[in-house]
PDB file of C-alpha atoms and ligand atoms in Angstrom:
ATOM      1  CA  MET A   1     -24.531 -16.351 -12.783  1.00  0.00           C
ATOM      2  CA  THR A   2     -21.086 -14.736 -12.709  1.00  0.00           C
ATOM      3  CA  ARG A   3     -19.311 -13.519  -9.603  1.00  0.00           C
ATOM      4  CA  LEU A   4     -19.933  -9.934 -10.666  1.00  0.00           C
ATOM      5  CA  ASP A   5     -23.671 -10.642 -11.002  1.00  0.00           C
ATOM      6  CA  ARG A   6     -23.742 -12.018  -7.469  1.00  0.00           C
ATOM      7  CA  VAL A   7     -21.938  -8.962  -6.190  1.00  0.00           C
ATOM      8  CA  GLU A   8     -24.361  -6.608  -7.947  1.00  0.00           C
ATOM      9  CA  GLN A   9     -27.203  -8.296  -6.113  1.00  0.00           C
ATOM     10  CA  THR A  10     -25.635  -7.367  -2.773  1.00  0.00           C
ATOM     11  CA  ARG A  11     -25.236  -3.757  -3.804  1.00  0.00           C
ATOM     12  CA  GLY A  12     -27.553  -2.419  -1.117  1.00  0.00           C
ATOM     13  CA  ARG A  13     -24.927  -1.918   1.601  1.00  0.00           C
ATOM     14  CA  PHE A  14     -22.523   0.230  -0.365  1.00  0.00           C
ATOM     15  CA  THR A  15     -23.861   2.583  -2.976  1.00  0.00           C
ATOM     16  CA  GLY A  16     -20.815   3.855  -4.807  1.00  0.00           C
ATOM     17  CA  PRO A  17     -20.850   6.507  -7.492  1.00  0.00           C
ATOM     18  CA  PRO A  18     -22.844   6.107 -10.722  1.00  0.00           C
ATOM     19  CA  LEU A  19     -21.430   3.203 -12.691  1.00  0.00           C
ATOM     20  CA  THR A  20     -19.734   3.910 -16.011  1.00  0.00           C
ATOM     21  CA  PRO A  21     -17.764   1.701 -18.390  1.00  0.00           C
ATOM     22  CA  ARG A  22     -14.611   3.090 -16.734  1.00  0.00           C
ATOM     23  CA  THR A  23     -15.624   2.202 -13.206  1.00  0.00           C
ATOM     24  CA  ALA A  24     -18.385  -0.433 -13.086  1.00  0.00           C
ATOM     25  CA  VAL A  25     -16.198  -3.517 -13.109  1.00  0.00           C
ATOM     26  CA  ILE A  26     -13.706  -2.076 -10.609  1.00  0.00           C
ATOM     27  CA  TRP A  27     -16.458  -1.080  -8.190  1.00  0.00           C
ATOM     28  CA  SER A  28     -17.959  -4.553  -8.451  1.00  0.00           C
ATOM     29  CA  VAL A  29     -14.661  -6.087  -7.420  1.00  0.00           C
ATOM     30  CA  LEU A  30     -14.059  -3.552  -4.636  1.00  0.00           C
ATOM     31  CA  ARG A  31     -17.595  -3.907  -3.358  1.00  0.00           C
ATOM     32  CA  ALA A  32     -17.079  -7.659  -3.066  1.00  0.00           C
ATOM     33  CA  GLU A  33     -13.988  -7.045  -0.937  1.00  0.00           C
ATOM     34  CA  LEU A  34     -15.841  -4.568   1.299  1.00  0.00           C
ATOM     35  CA  GLU A  35     -18.637  -7.113   1.731  1.00  0.00           C
ATOM     36  CA  ARG A  36     -16.074  -9.799   2.511  1.00  0.00           C
ATOM     37  CA  ARG A  37     -14.633  -7.597   5.266  1.00  0.00           C
ATOM     38  CA  GLY A  38     -18.058  -7.482   6.841  1.00  0.00           C
ATOM     39  CA  GLY A  39     -18.519  -3.740   7.221  1.00  0.00           C
ATOM     40  CA  THR A  40     -15.321  -3.124   9.223  1.00  0.00           C
ATOM     41  CA  GLU A  41     -13.633   0.239   8.777  1.00  0.00           C
ATOM     42  CA  LEU A  42     -10.681  -0.311   6.498  1.00  0.00           C
ATOM     43  CA  THR A  43      -7.429   1.575   6.136  1.00  0.00           C
ATOM     44  CA  VAL A  44      -7.091   2.333   2.434  1.00  0.00           C
ATOM     45  CA  LEU A  45      -4.121   3.694   0.492  1.00  0.00           C
ATOM     46  CA  ASP A  46      -4.761   5.112  -2.989  1.00  0.00           C
ATOM     47  CA  VAL A  47      -1.491   5.660  -4.836  1.00  0.00           C
ATOM     48  CA  GLY A  48      -1.889   8.177  -7.648  1.00  0.00           C
ATOM     49  CA  GLY A  49      -5.466   8.588  -6.505  1.00  0.00           C
ATOM     50  CA  GLY A  50      -5.771  11.972  -8.201  1.00  0.00           C
ATOM     51  CA  THR A  51      -8.931  13.911  -7.457  1.00  0.00           C
ATOM     52  CA  GLY A  52     -10.492  11.141  -5.408  1.00  0.00           C
ATOM     53  CA  GLY A  53     -12.837   9.348  -7.778  1.00  0.00           C
ATOM     54  CA  PHE A  54     -12.385   6.206  -5.685  1.00  0.00           C
ATOM     55  CA  ALA A  55     -11.088   7.688  -2.440  1.00  0.00           C
ATOM     56  CA  VAL A  56     -14.118   9.860  -1.682  1.00  0.00           C
ATOM     57  CA  PRO A  57     -16.771   7.152  -2.211  1.00  0.00           C
ATOM     58  CA  LEU A  58     -14.691   4.769  -0.078  1.00  0.00           C
ATOM     59  CA  ALA A  59     -14.532   7.409   2.666  1.00  0.00           C
ATOM     60  CA  GLN A  60     -18.286   7.913   2.336  1.00  0.00           C
ATOM     61  CA  ALA A  61     -18.630   4.191   2.928  1.00  0.00           C
ATOM     62  CA  GLY A  62     -16.875   4.671   6.271  1.00  0.00           C
ATOM     63  CA  HIS A  63     -13.273   3.829   5.430  1.00  0.00           C
ATOM     64  CA  HIS A  64     -10.127   5.865   6.079  1.00  0.00           C
ATOM     65  CA  VAL A  65      -8.306   6.717   2.877  1.00  0.00           C
ATOM     66  CA  THR A  66      -4.837   8.154   2.326  1.00  0.00           C
ATOM     67  CA  VAL A  67      -4.209   9.423  -1.195  1.00  0.00           C
ATOM     68  CA  VAL A  68      -0.580   9.754  -2.277  1.00  0.00           C
ATOM     69  CA  ASP A  69      -0.274  11.733  -5.493  1.00  0.00           C
ATOM     70  CA  ALA A  70       2.434  13.739  -7.203  1.00  0.00           C
ATOM     71  CA  SER A  71       0.101  16.542  -8.279  1.00  0.00           C
ATOM     72  CA  PRO A  72      -0.712  19.363  -5.828  1.00  0.00           C
ATOM     73  CA  ASP A  73      -3.602  20.434  -8.077  1.00  0.00           C
ATOM     74  CA  ALA A  74      -5.139  16.980  -7.994  1.00  0.00           C
ATOM     75  CA  LEU A  75      -4.764  16.852  -4.216  1.00  0.00           C
ATOM     76  CA  ALA A  76      -6.376  20.287  -3.842  1.00  0.00           C
ATOM     77  CA  ALA A  77      -9.354  19.056  -5.885  1.00  0.00           C
ATOM     78  CA  LEU A  78      -9.450  15.905  -3.769  1.00  0.00           C
ATOM     79  CA  THR A  79      -9.510  17.928  -0.552  1.00  0.00           C
ATOM     80  CA  ARG A  80     -12.378  20.099  -1.854  1.00  0.00           C
ATOM     81  CA  ARG A  81     -14.297  17.058  -3.033  1.00  0.00           C
ATOM     82  CA  ALA A  82     -13.880  15.305   0.309  1.00  0.00           C
ATOM     83  CA  ALA A  83     -15.049  18.419   2.174  1.00  0.00           C
ATOM     84  CA  GLU A  84     -18.110  18.775  -0.068  1.00  0.00           C
ATOM     85  CA  ALA A  85     -18.945  15.128   0.540  1.00  0.00           C
ATOM     86  CA  GLY A  86     -18.609  15.617   4.310  1.00  0.00           C
ATOM     87  CA  VAL A  87     -15.742  13.149   4.675  1.00  0.00           C
ATOM     88  CA  ALA A  88     -12.741  15.475   5.093  1.00  0.00           C
ATOM     89  CA  ASP A  89     -11.915  13.723   8.364  1.00  0.00           C
ATOM     90  CA  ARG A  90     -11.568  10.383   6.613  1.00  0.00           C
ATOM     91  CA  VAL A  91      -9.445  11.466   3.648  1.00  0.00           C
ATOM     92  CA  ARG A  92      -5.766  12.336   3.975  1.00  0.00           C
ATOM     93  CA  ALA A  93      -3.945  13.911   1.034  1.00  0.00           C
ATOM     94  CA  VAL A  94      -0.196  13.325   0.821  1.00  0.00           C
ATOM     95  CA  GLN A  95       1.895  14.844  -1.912  1.00  0.00           C
ATOM     96  CA  GLY A  96       4.517  12.347  -2.912  1.00  0.00           C
ATOM     97  CA  ASP A  97       6.086  10.349  -5.660  1.00  0.00           C
ATOM     98  CA  GLY A  98       4.878   6.798  -6.130  1.00  0.00           C
ATOM     99  CA  ASP A  99       8.460   5.823  -6.815  1.00  0.00           C
ATOM    100  CA  ALA A 100       9.322   6.886  -3.263  1.00  0.00           C
ATOM    101  CA  LEU A 101       6.289   5.215  -1.720  1.00  0.00           C
ATOM    102  CA  ALA A 102       8.359   2.987   0.529  1.00  0.00           C
ATOM    103  CA  GLY A 103       9.425   6.063   2.510  1.00  0.00           C
ATOM    104  CA  LEU A 104       5.903   7.496   2.755  1.00  0.00           C
ATOM    105  CA  VAL A 105       3.827   4.687   4.231  1.00  0.00           C
ATOM    106  CA  GLU A 106       4.231   2.399   7.201  1.00  0.00           C
ATOM    107  CA  PRO A 107       4.766  -1.260   6.371  1.00  0.00           C
ATOM    108  CA  ALA A 108       1.902  -3.702   6.944  1.00  0.00           C
ATOM    109  CA  GLY A 109      -0.601  -1.004   7.982  1.00  0.00           C
ATOM    110  CA  VAL A 110      -3.065  -1.007   5.088  1.00  0.00           C
ATOM    111  CA  ASP A 111      -6.086  -3.232   4.394  1.00  0.00           C
ATOM    112  CA  LEU A 112      -6.678  -2.198   0.812  1.00  0.00           C
ATOM    113  CA  VAL A 113      -4.354  -0.471  -1.617  1.00  0.00           C
ATOM    114  CA  LEU A 114      -5.449   1.071  -4.901  1.00  0.00           C
ATOM    115  CA  CYS A 115      -3.016   1.817  -7.703  1.00  0.00           C
ATOM    116  CA  HIS A 116      -5.047   2.789 -10.753  1.00  0.00           C
ATOM    117  CA  ALA A 117      -3.523   4.079 -13.984  1.00  0.00           C
ATOM    118  CA  VAL A 118      -0.177   4.807 -12.357  1.00  0.00           C
ATOM    119  CA  LEU A 119       2.233   1.935 -13.062  1.00  0.00           C
ATOM    120  CA  GLU A 120       2.378   2.985 -16.712  1.00  0.00           C
ATOM    121  CA  VAL A 121       3.863   6.385 -15.821  1.00  0.00           C
ATOM    122  CA  VAL A 122       6.215   5.828 -12.864  1.00  0.00           C
ATOM    123  CA  ASP A 123       9.983   5.384 -13.180  1.00  0.00           C
ATOM    124  CA  ASP A 124      10.150   1.937 -11.641  1.00  0.00           C
ATOM    125  CA  PRO A 125       6.960  -0.138 -11.484  1.00  0.00           C
ATOM    126  CA  VAL A 126       8.740  -3.011  -9.747  1.00  0.00           C
ATOM    127  CA  SER A 127       9.691  -0.863  -6.767  1.00  0.00           C
ATOM    128  CA  VAL A 128       6.205   0.706  -6.644  1.00  0.00           C
ATOM    129  CA  VAL A 129       4.504  -2.697  -6.577  1.00  0.00           C
ATOM    130  CA  THR A 130       6.978  -3.909  -3.970  1.00  0.00           C
ATOM    131  CA  ALA A 131       6.096  -0.877  -1.845  1.00  0.00           C
ATOM    132  CA  LEU A 132       2.359  -1.550  -2.332  1.00  0.00           C
ATOM    133  CA  ALA A 133       2.802  -5.130  -1.179  1.00  0.00           C
ATOM    134  CA  THR A 134       4.895  -4.014   1.785  1.00  0.00           C
ATOM    135  CA  ALA A 135       2.241  -1.485   2.818  1.00  0.00           C
ATOM    136  CA  LEU A 136      -0.414  -4.214   2.992  1.00  0.00           C
ATOM    137  CA  ARG A 137      -1.254  -6.118   6.122  1.00  0.00           C
ATOM    138  CA  PRO A 138      -1.129  -9.887   5.667  1.00  0.00           C
ATOM    139  CA  GLY A 139      -4.486 -10.729   4.084  1.00  0.00           C
ATOM    140  CA  GLY A 140      -4.827  -7.215   2.663  1.00  0.00           C
ATOM    141  CA  ALA A 141      -5.761  -6.668  -0.959  1.00  0.00           C
ATOM    142  CA  ALA A 142      -4.456  -4.659  -3.903  1.00  0.00           C
ATOM    143  CA  SER A 143      -6.550  -3.212  -6.727  1.00  0.00           C
ATOM    144  CA  VAL A 144      -4.264  -2.471  -9.652  1.00  0.00           C
ATOM    145  CA  LEU A 145      -5.341  -0.962 -12.968  1.00  0.00           C
ATOM    146  CA  VAL A 146      -2.901  -0.803 -15.877  1.00  0.00           C
ATOM    147  CA  ALA A 147      -3.030   0.203 -19.528  1.00  0.00           C
ATOM    148  CA  GLY A 148      -3.538  -2.714 -21.896  1.00  0.00           C
ATOM    149  CA  ARG A 149      -1.126  -3.138 -24.765  1.00  0.00           C
ATOM    150  CA  ALA A 150      -3.381  -5.059 -27.168  1.00  0.00           C
ATOM    151  CA  ALA A 151      -6.095  -2.374 -27.146  1.00  0.00           C
ATOM    152  CA  ALA A 152      -3.512   0.303 -27.904  1.00  0.00           C
ATOM    153  CA  VAL A 153      -2.135  -1.672 -30.849  1.00  0.00           C
ATOM    154  CA  LEU A 154      -5.620  -2.169 -32.301  1.00  0.00           C
ATOM    155  CA  ALA A 155      -6.603   1.469 -31.731  1.00  0.00           C
ATOM    156  CA  ARG A 156      -3.522   2.828 -33.491  1.00  0.00           C
ATOM    157  CA  ALA A 157      -3.988   0.428 -36.408  1.00  0.00           C
ATOM    158  CA  MET A 158      -7.674   1.295 -36.779  1.00  0.00           C
ATOM    159  CA  ASN A 159      -6.709   4.968 -36.929  1.00  0.00           C
ATOM    160  CA  GLY A 160      -4.310   4.208 -39.771  1.00  0.00           C
ATOM    161  CA  HIS A 161      -1.094   4.490 -37.752  1.00  0.00           C
ATOM    162  CA  LEU A 162       0.277   1.100 -38.701  1.00  0.00           C
ATOM    163  CA  ASP A 163       3.867   2.025 -37.896  1.00  0.00           C
ATOM    164  CA  VAL A 164       2.926   3.053 -34.365  1.00  0.00           C
ATOM    165  CA  ALA A 165       0.829  -0.095 -33.960  1.00  0.00           C
ATOM    166  CA  ASP A 166       3.820  -2.183 -34.993  1.00  0.00           C
ATOM    167  CA  THR A 167       6.087  -0.374 -32.526  1.00  0.00           C
ATOM    168  CA  LEU A 168       3.585  -0.804 -29.690  1.00  0.00           C
ATOM    169  CA  ALA A 169       3.225  -4.493 -30.464  1.00  0.00           C
ATOM    170  CA  THR A 170       6.948  -5.197 -30.545  1.00  0.00           C
ATOM    171  CA  ASP A 171       8.494  -2.744 -28.099  1.00  0.00           C
ATOM    172  CA  PRO A 172       9.502  -4.639 -24.938  1.00  0.00           C
ATOM    173  CA  ALA A 173       7.687  -2.126 -22.722  1.00  0.00           C
ATOM    174  CA  GLY A 174       4.729  -1.581 -25.026  1.00  0.00           C
ATOM    175  CA  THR A 175       5.447   2.095 -25.573  1.00  0.00           C
ATOM    176  CA  ALA A 176       5.660   4.001 -28.842  1.00  0.00           C
ATOM    177  CA  GLY A 177       8.698   6.048 -27.856  1.00  0.00           C
ATOM    178  CA  ALA A 178       9.490   9.518 -26.585  1.00  0.00           C
ATOM    179  CA  ARG A 179       6.195  11.097 -27.735  1.00  0.00           C
ATOM    180  CA  ASP A 180       4.056   8.412 -26.144  1.00  0.00           C
ATOM    181  CA  THR A 181       2.285   9.645 -22.998  1.00  0.00           C
ATOM    182  CA  LEU A 182       2.725   6.233 -21.366  1.00  0.00           C
ATOM    183  CA  ARG A 183       6.045   4.611 -20.552  1.00  0.00           C
ATOM    184  CA  ARG A 184       4.725   1.081 -20.701  1.00  0.00           C
ATOM    185  CA  ARG A 185       1.646  -1.059 -21.283  1.00  0.00           C
ATOM    186  CA  TYR A 186       0.799  -4.530 -20.096  1.00  0.00           C
ATOM    187  CA  ASP A 187      -0.748  -7.769 -21.126  1.00  0.00           C
ATOM    188  CA  VAL A 188      -2.356 -10.142 -18.624  1.00  0.00           C
ATOM    189  CA  ASP A 189       0.734 -12.304 -18.186  1.00  0.00           C
ATOM    190  CA  GLY A 190       3.119  -9.382 -17.701  1.00  0.00           C
ATOM    191  CA  ALA A 191       0.909  -7.574 -15.202  1.00  0.00           C
ATOM    192  CA  SER A 192       0.274 -10.781 -13.266  1.00  0.00           C
ATOM    193  CA  ALA A 193       3.983 -11.571 -13.135  1.00  0.00           C
ATOM    194  CA  LEU A 194       4.719  -8.073 -11.819  1.00  0.00           C
ATOM    195  CA  LEU A 195       2.353  -8.547  -8.883  1.00  0.00           C
ATOM    196  CA  ARG A 196       3.432 -12.119  -8.209  1.00  0.00           C
ATOM    197  CA  ALA A 197       7.083 -11.073  -8.072  1.00  0.00           C
ATOM    198  CA  ALA A 198       6.161  -8.768  -5.175  1.00  0.00           C
ATOM    199  CA  GLY A 199       4.649 -11.689  -3.267  1.00  0.00           C
ATOM    200  CA  LEU A 200       1.009 -10.963  -4.106  1.00  0.00           C
ATOM    201  CA  VAL A 201      -1.462 -13.650  -5.121  1.00  0.00           C
ATOM    202  CA  VAL A 202      -3.561 -12.561  -8.104  1.00  0.00           C
ATOM    203  CA  GLU A 203      -7.169 -13.532  -7.438  1.00  0.00           C
ATOM    204  CA  GLU A 204      -9.075 -11.867 -10.266  1.00  0.00           C
ATOM    205  CA  ILE A 205      -8.347 -10.227 -13.593  1.00  0.00           C
ATOM    206  CA  HIS A 206     -10.881  -8.186 -15.539  1.00  0.00           C
ATOM    207  CA  GLY A 207     -10.814  -6.047 -18.644  1.00  0.00           C
ATOM    208  CA  VAL A 208     -12.010  -2.456 -18.252  1.00  0.00           C
ATOM    209  CA  ARG A 209     -13.375  -0.730 -21.370  1.00  0.00           C
ATOM    210  CA  VAL A 210     -13.487  -3.818 -23.544  1.00  0.00           C
ATOM    211  CA  LEU A 211     -15.883  -2.073 -25.920  1.00  0.00           C
ATOM    212  CA  ALA A 212     -16.366   1.486 -24.708  1.00  0.00           C
ATOM    213  CA  ASP A 213     -13.531   3.045 -26.699  1.00  0.00           C
ATOM    214  CA  LEU A 214     -14.461   1.179 -29.878  1.00  0.00           C
ATOM    215  CA  LEU A 215     -18.061   2.330 -30.144  1.00  0.00           C
ATOM    216  CA  PRO A 216     -19.371   5.423 -31.908  1.00  0.00           C
ATOM    217  CA  ALA A 217     -20.251   8.087 -29.332  1.00  0.00           C
ATOM    218  CA  ALA A 218     -23.904   7.898 -30.393  1.00  0.00           C
ATOM    219  CA  VAL A 219     -24.070   4.251 -29.340  1.00  0.00           C
ATOM    220  CA  ALA A 220     -22.129   4.719 -26.087  1.00  0.00           C
ATOM    221  CA  ASP A 221     -24.131   7.809 -25.108  1.00  0.00           C
ATOM    222  CA  GLY A 222     -27.434   6.447 -26.382  1.00  0.00           C
ATOM    223  CA  GLN A 223     -27.351   3.130 -24.521  1.00  0.00           C
ATOM    224  CA  PRO A 224     -25.258   3.746 -21.385  1.00  0.00           C
ATOM    225  CA  GLY A 225     -26.968   1.123 -19.240  1.00  0.00           C
ATOM    226  CA  ALA A 226     -26.720  -1.575 -21.899  1.00  0.00           C
ATOM    227  CA  LEU A 227     -23.058  -0.728 -22.457  1.00  0.00           C
ATOM    228  CA  VAL A 228     -22.224  -1.037 -18.755  1.00  0.00           C
ATOM    229  CA  GLU A 229     -24.012  -4.400 -18.610  1.00  0.00           C
ATOM    230  CA  LEU A 230     -22.181  -5.692 -21.679  1.00  0.00           C
ATOM    231  CA  GLU A 231     -18.851  -4.466 -20.315  1.00  0.00           C
ATOM    232  CA  ARG A 232     -19.560  -6.343 -17.084  1.00  0.00           C
ATOM    233  CA  ALA A 233     -20.548  -9.471 -18.984  1.00  0.00           C
ATOM    234  CA  LEU A 234     -17.349  -9.506 -21.060  1.00  0.00           C
ATOM    235  CA  ALA A 235     -14.898  -8.212 -18.457  1.00  0.00           C
ATOM    236  CA  GLY A 236     -13.820 -11.573 -17.099  1.00  0.00           C
ATOM    237  CA  ARG A 237     -13.977 -13.543 -20.345  1.00  0.00           C
ATOM    238  CA  PRO A 238     -10.924 -14.032 -22.534  1.00  0.00           C
ATOM    239  CA  PRO A 239     -10.375 -13.110 -25.314  1.00  0.00           C
ATOM    240  CA  TYR A 240     -12.550 -10.000 -24.708  1.00  0.00           C
ATOM    241  CA  ARG A 241     -10.884  -9.312 -21.348  1.00  0.00           C
ATOM    242  CA  ASP A 242      -7.420  -9.309 -22.872  1.00  0.00           C
ATOM    243  CA  LEU A 243      -8.349  -6.709 -25.514  1.00  0.00           C
ATOM    244  CA  ALA A 244      -9.606  -4.140 -23.011  1.00  0.00           C
ATOM    245  CA  ALA A 245      -8.133  -0.646 -22.835  1.00  0.00           C
ATOM    246  CA  GLN A 246      -7.213  -1.334 -19.211  1.00  0.00           C
ATOM    247  CA  LEU A 247      -6.583  -4.472 -17.179  1.00  0.00           C
ATOM    248  CA  HIS A 248      -7.741  -4.656 -13.582  1.00  0.00           C
ATOM    249  CA  LEU A 249      -5.946  -7.081 -11.286  1.00  0.00           C
ATOM    250  CA  PHE A 250      -7.132  -7.835  -7.782  1.00  0.00           C
ATOM    251  CA  ALA A 251      -4.443  -9.435  -5.672  1.00  0.00           C
ATOM    252  CA  ARG A 252      -3.840 -10.290  -2.040  1.00  0.00           C
ATOM    253  CA  ARG A 253      -0.908 -10.442   0.332  1.00  0.00           C
ATOM    254  CA  PRO A 254      -1.004 -13.934   1.796  1.00  0.00           C
ATOM    255  CA  ALA A 255      -2.224 -14.035   5.403  1.00  0.00           C
TER     256      ALA A 255
HETATM  257  C1  LIG B 301      -4.348   8.841 -14.944  1.00  0.00           C
HETATM  258  S1  LIG B 301      -4.411   9.567 -13.358  1.00  0.00           S
HETATM  259  C2  LIG B 301      -5.278   8.318 -12.459  1.00  0.00           C
HETATM  260  C3  LIG B 301      -6.013   8.872 -11.288  1.00  0.00           C
HETATM  261  C4  LIG B 301      -6.808   7.841 -10.505  1.00  0.00           C
HETATM  262  N1  LIG B 301      -5.944   6.798  -9.946  1.00  0.00           N
HETATM  263  C5  LIG B 301      -7.882   7.245 -11.363  1.00  0.00           C
HETATM  264  O1  LIG B 301      -7.757   6.093 -11.762  1.00  0.00           O
HETATM  265  O2  LIG B 301      -8.847   7.948 -11.669  1.00  0.00           O
HETATM  266  C6  LIG B 301      -2.757   9.347 -12.796  1.00  0.00           C
HETATM  267  C7  LIG B 301      -2.518   9.978 -11.458  1.00  0.00           C
HETATM  268  O3  LIG B 301      -1.245   9.566 -11.022  1.00  0.00           O
HETATM  269  C8  LIG B 301      -0.554  10.692 -10.543  1.00  0.00           C
HETATM  270  N2  LIG B 301       0.872  10.410 -10.744  1.00  0.00           N
HETATM  271  C9  LIG B 301       1.566  10.392 -11.898  1.00  0.00           C
HETATM  272  N3  LIG B 301       2.844  10.062 -11.666  1.00  0.00           N
HETATM  273  C10 LIG B 301       2.950   9.848 -10.347  1.00  0.00           C
HETATM  274  C11 LIG B 301       4.002   9.478  -9.491  1.00  0.00           C
HETATM  275  N4  LIG B 301       5.231   9.234  -9.971  1.00  0.00           N
HETATM  276  N5  LIG B 301       3.757   9.361  -8.183  1.00  0.00           N
HETATM  277  C12 LIG B 301       2.523   9.599  -7.663  1.00  0.00           C
HETATM  278  N6  LIG B 301       1.482   9.952  -8.428  1.00  0.00           N
HETATM  279  C13 LIG B 301       1.686  10.080  -9.750  1.00  0.00           C
HETATM  280  C14 LIG B 301      -1.054  11.866 -11.348  1.00  0.00           C
HETATM  281  O4  LIG B 301      -0.863  13.091 -10.662  1.00  0.00           O
HETATM  282  C15 LIG B 301      -2.525  11.499 -11.500  1.00  0.00           C
HETATM  283  O5  LIG B 301      -3.291  11.988 -10.428  1.00  0.00           O
END
């Protein structure tokens, strides 16, 4: 039985949102942390948290969540979503740039920090990760989701764009240049090194969307439960993990 299987069996105390290939593995890891903290109310910081896909369920579970995001539209949607869910008092929306995070949050005041799909677009990921680590209390945890380079190389090649695949594979940052929507992509070693350099200890690494983006829509839509289960089964197992569209790293600031 894998760690994720054990966590799923304890699901009763925190029912998050419906699980999808994009979220199932991340919620399993987060749920394990919430269980580990024994039901205490946590202070959560979600950097680039957007419309609150993680923030609102965490607030519904009783935690206090601050979302820092650059987009006023996303924050407006977050505020509406939190109000509709009845947790407006536990969700704080802060417009701000992740690159200036150090000036927006108190040091050592956060139990859990989320930074999902953000490090690939900010100016300076090193300073953002340093600020995340600084925001954490000793013993606090970071949930970091980054774009995977290998999946992007394979996807471009399978679509016939061999030149772009070659550029993505060889560019130091894993970007295809000025027209690429992402400024960088990661492999497991690079993402781990980034977190370690900020003083965090990487505890778990999973692949998110190992298969989901590769399947015909008819298969993904026709067998959603089976797909989520297979994603969960492969998420922690190299080489499948390392080929995922996104890499999820769970790290901790030493106590
Ligand atoms: C791809 S979305 C991810 C949203 C959410 N974290 C999730 O995983 O569903 C990226 C989010 O980061 C925000 N963002 C982009 N650049 C940012 C920056 N420099 N500082 C803060 N937020 C930023 C965007 O507004 C958007 O809400």
